[in-house]
PDB file of C-alpha atoms in Angstrom:
ATOM      1  CA  MET A  16     -16.345   0.292  10.725  1.00  0.00           C
ATOM      2  CA  LYS A  17     -13.615   1.157   8.783  1.00  0.00           C
ATOM      3  CA  ASN A  18     -15.769   1.155   5.857  1.00  0.00           C
ATOM      4  CA  LEU A  19     -18.234   3.620   7.730  1.00  0.00           C
ATOM      5  CA  LEU A  20     -15.562   5.993   8.615  1.00  0.00           C
ATOM      6  CA  CYS A  21     -14.515   5.965   4.932  1.00  0.00           C
ATOM      7  CA  SER A  22     -17.732   6.732   3.619  1.00  0.00           C
ATOM      8  CA  PHE A  23     -18.558   9.153   6.536  1.00  0.00           C
ATOM      9  CA  LEU A  24     -15.397  11.274   5.666  1.00  0.00           C
ATOM     10  CA  LEU A  25     -16.168  10.811   1.773  1.00  0.00           C
ATOM     11  CA  ALA A  26     -19.461  12.157   2.314  1.00  0.00           C
ATOM     12  CA  LEU A  27     -18.157  15.377   4.098  1.00  0.00           C
ATOM     13  CA  PRO A  28     -17.910  18.800   2.468  1.00  0.00           C
ATOM     14  CA  LEU A  29     -14.399  19.529   1.664  1.00  0.00           C
ATOM     15  CA  GLY A  30     -14.630  22.489   3.548  1.00  0.00           C
ATOM     16  CA  VAL A  31     -15.173  20.520   6.876  1.00  0.00           C
ATOM     17  CA  VAL A  32     -12.221  18.354   6.119  1.00  0.00           C
ATOM     18  CA  LEU A  33      -9.736  20.901   5.339  1.00  0.00           C
ATOM     19  CA  ALA A  34     -10.832  22.756   8.384  1.00  0.00           C
ATOM     20  CA  GLN A  35     -10.473  19.820  10.914  1.00  0.00           C
ATOM     21  CA  GLY A  36      -7.429  18.321   9.345  1.00  0.00           C
ATOM     22  CA  ILE A  37      -6.812  14.566   9.264  1.00  0.00           C
ATOM     23  CA  GLU A  38      -3.733  12.425  10.098  1.00  0.00           C
ATOM     24  CA  GLY A  39      -2.561  10.343   7.093  1.00  0.00           C
ATOM     25  CA  LYS A  40      -2.413   6.261   7.456  1.00  0.00           C
ATOM     26  CA  PRO A  41       1.031   5.278   9.053  1.00  0.00           C
ATOM     27  CA  SER A  42       3.512   4.535   6.068  1.00  0.00           C
ATOM     28  CA  MET A  43       5.903   1.388   6.321  1.00  0.00           C
ATOM     29  CA  PRO A  44       9.409   2.277   7.173  1.00  0.00           C
ATOM     30  CA  GLY A  45      11.847   3.019   4.312  1.00  0.00           C
ATOM     31  CA  ALA A  46       9.188   3.279   1.683  1.00  0.00           C
ATOM     32  CA  LYS A  47       9.920   5.424  -1.309  1.00  0.00           C
ATOM     33  CA  VAL A  48       8.103   6.607  -4.594  1.00  0.00           C
ATOM     34  CA  TYR A  49      10.162   7.950  -7.390  1.00  0.00           C
ATOM     35  CA  PHE A  50       9.981   8.392 -11.241  1.00  0.00           C
ATOM     36  CA  VAL A  51      11.169   5.232 -12.816  1.00  0.00           C
ATOM     37  CA  ASN A  52      11.532   6.537 -16.518  1.00  0.00           C
ATOM     38  CA  LEU A  53      12.280  10.492 -15.853  1.00  0.00           C
ATOM     39  CA  ALA A  54      14.945  12.338 -13.801  1.00  0.00           C
ATOM     40  CA  ASP A  55      15.563  15.768 -12.979  1.00  0.00           C
ATOM     41  CA  GLY A  56      16.866  17.872 -16.168  1.00  0.00           C
ATOM     42  CA  ASP A  57      15.265  15.315 -18.536  1.00  0.00           C
ATOM     43  CA  THR A  58      13.905  16.794 -21.897  1.00  0.00           C
ATOM     44  CA  VAL A  59      11.033  15.141 -23.421  1.00  0.00           C
ATOM     45  CA  THR A  60       8.536  15.401 -26.106  1.00  0.00           C
ATOM     46  CA  SER A  61       4.757  15.997 -25.503  1.00  0.00           C
ATOM     47  CA  PRO A  62       2.564  13.539 -25.047  1.00  0.00           C
ATOM     48  CA  PHE A  63       5.119  11.594 -22.964  1.00  0.00           C
ATOM     49  CA  LYS A  64       4.914   8.589 -20.795  1.00  0.00           C
ATOM     50  CA  VAL A  65       5.204   8.737 -16.873  1.00  0.00           C
ATOM     51  CA  ILE A  66       5.821   5.413 -15.002  1.00  0.00           C
ATOM     52  CA  PHE A  67       5.665   5.833 -11.204  1.00  0.00           C
ATOM     53  CA  GLY A  68       7.747   3.343  -9.188  1.00  0.00           C
ATOM     54  CA  LEU A  69       6.788   2.390  -5.261  1.00  0.00           C
ATOM     55  CA  SER A  70       9.169   0.342  -2.920  1.00  0.00           C
ATOM     56  CA  GLY A  71       8.230  -0.471   0.418  1.00  0.00           C
ATOM     57  CA  MET A  72       4.555  -0.307   0.220  1.00  0.00           C
ATOM     58  CA  GLY A  73       1.789  -1.507  -2.070  1.00  0.00           C
ATOM     59  CA  ILE A  74      -0.868  -0.051  -4.325  1.00  0.00           C
ATOM     60  CA  ALA A  75      -4.614  -0.320  -3.651  1.00  0.00           C
ATOM     61  CA  PRO A  76      -7.470   2.032  -4.945  1.00  0.00           C
ATOM     62  CA  ALA A  77      -8.907   4.922  -3.215  1.00  0.00           C
ATOM     63  CA  GLY A  78     -11.675   3.935  -0.763  1.00  0.00           C
ATOM     64  CA  ILE A  79      -9.484   0.685   0.129  1.00  0.00           C
ATOM     65  CA  ASP A  80      -8.089   1.027   3.687  1.00  0.00           C
ATOM     66  CA  LYS A  81      -5.470  -1.653   3.545  1.00  0.00           C
ATOM     67  CA  GLU A  82      -2.592  -1.360   6.043  1.00  0.00           C
ATOM     68  CA  GLY A  83       0.633  -0.406   3.971  1.00  0.00           C
ATOM     69  CA  THR A  84      -0.855   0.805   0.925  1.00  0.00           C
ATOM     70  CA  GLY A  85      -1.864   3.786  -0.921  1.00  0.00           C
ATOM     71  CA  HIS A  86      -2.374   5.277  -4.515  1.00  0.00           C
ATOM     72  CA  HIS A  87      -0.468   7.581  -6.512  1.00  0.00           C
ATOM     73  CA  HIS A  88      -0.911  11.137  -7.229  1.00  0.00           C
ATOM     74  CA  LEU A  89       1.156  13.198  -9.431  1.00  0.00           C
ATOM     75  CA  LEU A  90       1.653  17.130  -8.614  1.00  0.00           C
ATOM     76  CA  VAL A  91       2.431  19.258 -12.102  1.00  0.00           C
ATOM     77  CA  ASP A  92       3.425  22.732 -11.692  1.00  0.00           C
ATOM     78  CA  ARG A  93       3.271  23.468  -8.213  1.00  0.00           C
ATOM     79  CA  PRO A  94       5.090  23.922  -4.842  1.00  0.00           C
ATOM     80  CA  PRO A  95       6.137  20.963  -3.505  1.00  0.00           C
ATOM     81  CA  VAL A  96       3.766  19.219  -0.601  1.00  0.00           C
ATOM     82  CA  GLY A  97       4.017  21.058   2.467  1.00  0.00           C
ATOM     83  CA  GLU A  98       5.458  23.992   1.032  1.00  0.00           C
ATOM     84  CA  GLY A  99       2.350  25.640  -0.684  1.00  0.00           C
ATOM     85  CA  GLU A 100       0.238  28.340   0.614  1.00  0.00           C
ATOM     86  CA  MET A 101      -0.975  25.791   3.164  1.00  0.00           C
ATOM     87  CA  GLY A 102       2.169  24.692   4.223  1.00  0.00           C
ATOM     88  CA  ASP A 103       2.606  21.664   6.514  1.00  0.00           C
ATOM     89  CA  GLY A 104      -0.970  21.517   6.782  1.00  0.00           C
ATOM     90  CA  GLU A 105      -1.575  20.400   3.570  1.00  0.00           C
ATOM     91  CA  LEU A 106       0.157  17.012   4.760  1.00  0.00           C
ATOM     92  CA  ASN A 107      -2.920  16.712   6.934  1.00  0.00           C
ATOM     93  CA  GLN A 108      -5.533  17.217   4.073  1.00  0.00           C
ATOM     94  CA  PRO A 109      -6.794  15.195   0.991  1.00  0.00           C
ATOM     95  CA  ILE A 110      -4.888  15.982  -1.940  1.00  0.00           C
ATOM     96  CA  LEU A 111      -6.951  18.133  -4.019  1.00  0.00           C
ATOM     97  CA  ALA A 112      -8.000  17.109  -7.522  1.00  0.00           C
ATOM     98  CA  ASP A 113      -7.253  19.576 -10.200  1.00  0.00           C
ATOM     99  CA  GLU A 114      -5.003  19.960 -13.377  1.00  0.00           C
ATOM    100  CA  ASN A 115      -1.873  20.753 -10.827  1.00  0.00           C
ATOM    101  CA  ASN A 116      -3.010  17.793  -8.529  1.00  0.00           C
ATOM    102  CA  ARG A 117      -3.692  14.535 -10.504  1.00  0.00           C
ATOM    103  CA  HIS A 118      -4.974  11.312  -8.779  1.00  0.00           C
ATOM    104  CA  PHE A 119      -4.429   7.738  -9.565  1.00  0.00           C
ATOM    105  CA  GLY A 120      -7.190   6.433  -7.441  1.00  0.00           C
ATOM    106  CA  ALA A 121      -7.809   3.043  -9.526  1.00  0.00           C
ATOM    107  CA  GLY A 122      -4.223   1.857  -8.522  1.00  0.00           C
ATOM    108  CA  GLN A 123      -3.012   3.256 -11.930  1.00  0.00           C
ATOM    109  CA  THR A 124       1.148   3.164 -11.843  1.00  0.00           C
ATOM    110  CA  GLU A 125       1.580   5.135 -15.015  1.00  0.00           C
ATOM    111  CA  THR A 126       0.223   7.769 -17.250  1.00  0.00           C
ATOM    112  CA  VAL A 127       0.477   9.715 -20.165  1.00  0.00           C
ATOM    113  CA  LEU A 128       0.988  13.369 -19.875  1.00  0.00           C
ATOM    114  CA  GLY A 129       0.501  16.107 -22.463  1.00  0.00           C
ATOM    115  CA  LEU A 130       2.524  19.405 -21.453  1.00  0.00           C
ATOM    116  CA  PRO A 131       2.777  22.486 -23.350  1.00  0.00           C
ATOM    117  CA  SER A 132       6.417  23.373 -24.279  1.00  0.00           C
ATOM    118  CA  GLY A 133       8.694  24.773 -21.772  1.00  0.00           C
ATOM    119  CA  THR A 134      10.195  23.845 -18.101  1.00  0.00           C
ATOM    120  CA  HIS A 135       7.713  21.566 -15.601  1.00  0.00           C
ATOM    121  CA  THR A 136       7.673  20.599 -12.284  1.00  0.00           C
ATOM    122  CA  LEU A 137       6.758  16.854 -11.001  1.00  0.00           C
ATOM    123  CA  GLN A 138       6.519  15.449  -7.754  1.00  0.00           C
ATOM    124  CA  LEU A 139       4.809  11.868  -6.678  1.00  0.00           C
ATOM    125  CA  VAL A 140       3.072  11.617  -3.444  1.00  0.00           C
ATOM    126  CA  LEU A 141       1.627   8.607  -2.263  1.00  0.00           C
ATOM    127  CA  GLY A 142      -1.893   8.968  -0.802  1.00  0.00           C
ATOM    128  CA  ASP A 143      -4.058   6.794   1.597  1.00  0.00           C
ATOM    129  CA  TYR A 144      -7.395   5.449   0.888  1.00  0.00           C
ATOM    130  CA  ILE A 145      -9.136   8.808   1.457  1.00  0.00           C
ATOM    131  CA  HIS A 146      -6.132  10.789  -0.496  1.00  0.00           C
ATOM    132  CA  VAL A 147      -4.410  12.056   2.530  1.00  0.00           C
ATOM    133  CA  PRO A 148      -0.673  11.749   2.523  1.00  0.00           C
ATOM    134  CA  HIS A 149       0.891   9.002   5.118  1.00  0.00           C
ATOM    135  CA  THR A 150       2.460   9.939   8.075  1.00  0.00           C
ATOM    136  CA  PRO A 151       5.299  10.443   7.615  1.00  0.00           C
ATOM    137  CA  PRO A 152       4.662  11.045   3.817  1.00  0.00           C
ATOM    138  CA  VAL A 153       5.571   9.035   1.010  1.00  0.00           C
ATOM    139  CA  MET A 154       6.696  11.576  -1.773  1.00  0.00           C
ATOM    140  CA  SER A 155       9.568  11.879  -4.398  1.00  0.00           C
ATOM    141  CA  GLU A 156      11.799  14.736  -4.785  1.00  0.00           C
ATOM    142  CA  VAL A 157      10.449  17.323  -7.273  1.00  0.00           C
ATOM    143  CA  ILE A 158      12.101  17.132 -10.775  1.00  0.00           C
ATOM    144  CA  THR A 159      12.297  19.564 -13.614  1.00  0.00           C
ATOM    145  CA  ILE A 160      11.844  18.415 -17.092  1.00  0.00           C
ATOM    146  CA  THR A 161      11.670  20.224 -20.144  1.00  0.00           C
ATOM    147  CA  VAL A 162       9.153  19.654 -22.945  1.00  0.00           C
ATOM    148  CA  GLU A 163      10.011  20.388 -26.346  1.00  0.00           C
TER     149      GLU A 163
END
């Protein structure tokens, strides 16, 4: 039944999903996502490695509905989750996939990021099997880095 629901939701036009809203799968109490090798205020040289940390939950690829798991999304140079133009409604929607919302649906726990020189913001958000933030959301603080 869960696989059928997943297939149905993935087949829906994005506009239908965005209009309806979906509650994310439950997160585990105390779960945290964080940057392992970066901190707020760091200066890096592009390209640079970003290592994703997770405690209190496990990693499963997108499309796999397994309790207590999710996959990483890296938000780059955009408002924090729930504070953009969609407000709190963003917490009940699949995270968009574009240059500001990078998906790691295969279960990746790190990436190499190439960003232009300047100041950039980064945030990690754990998404469930259909890319919706968990309830309550598991997300890092937004950090600001400088690329030289």
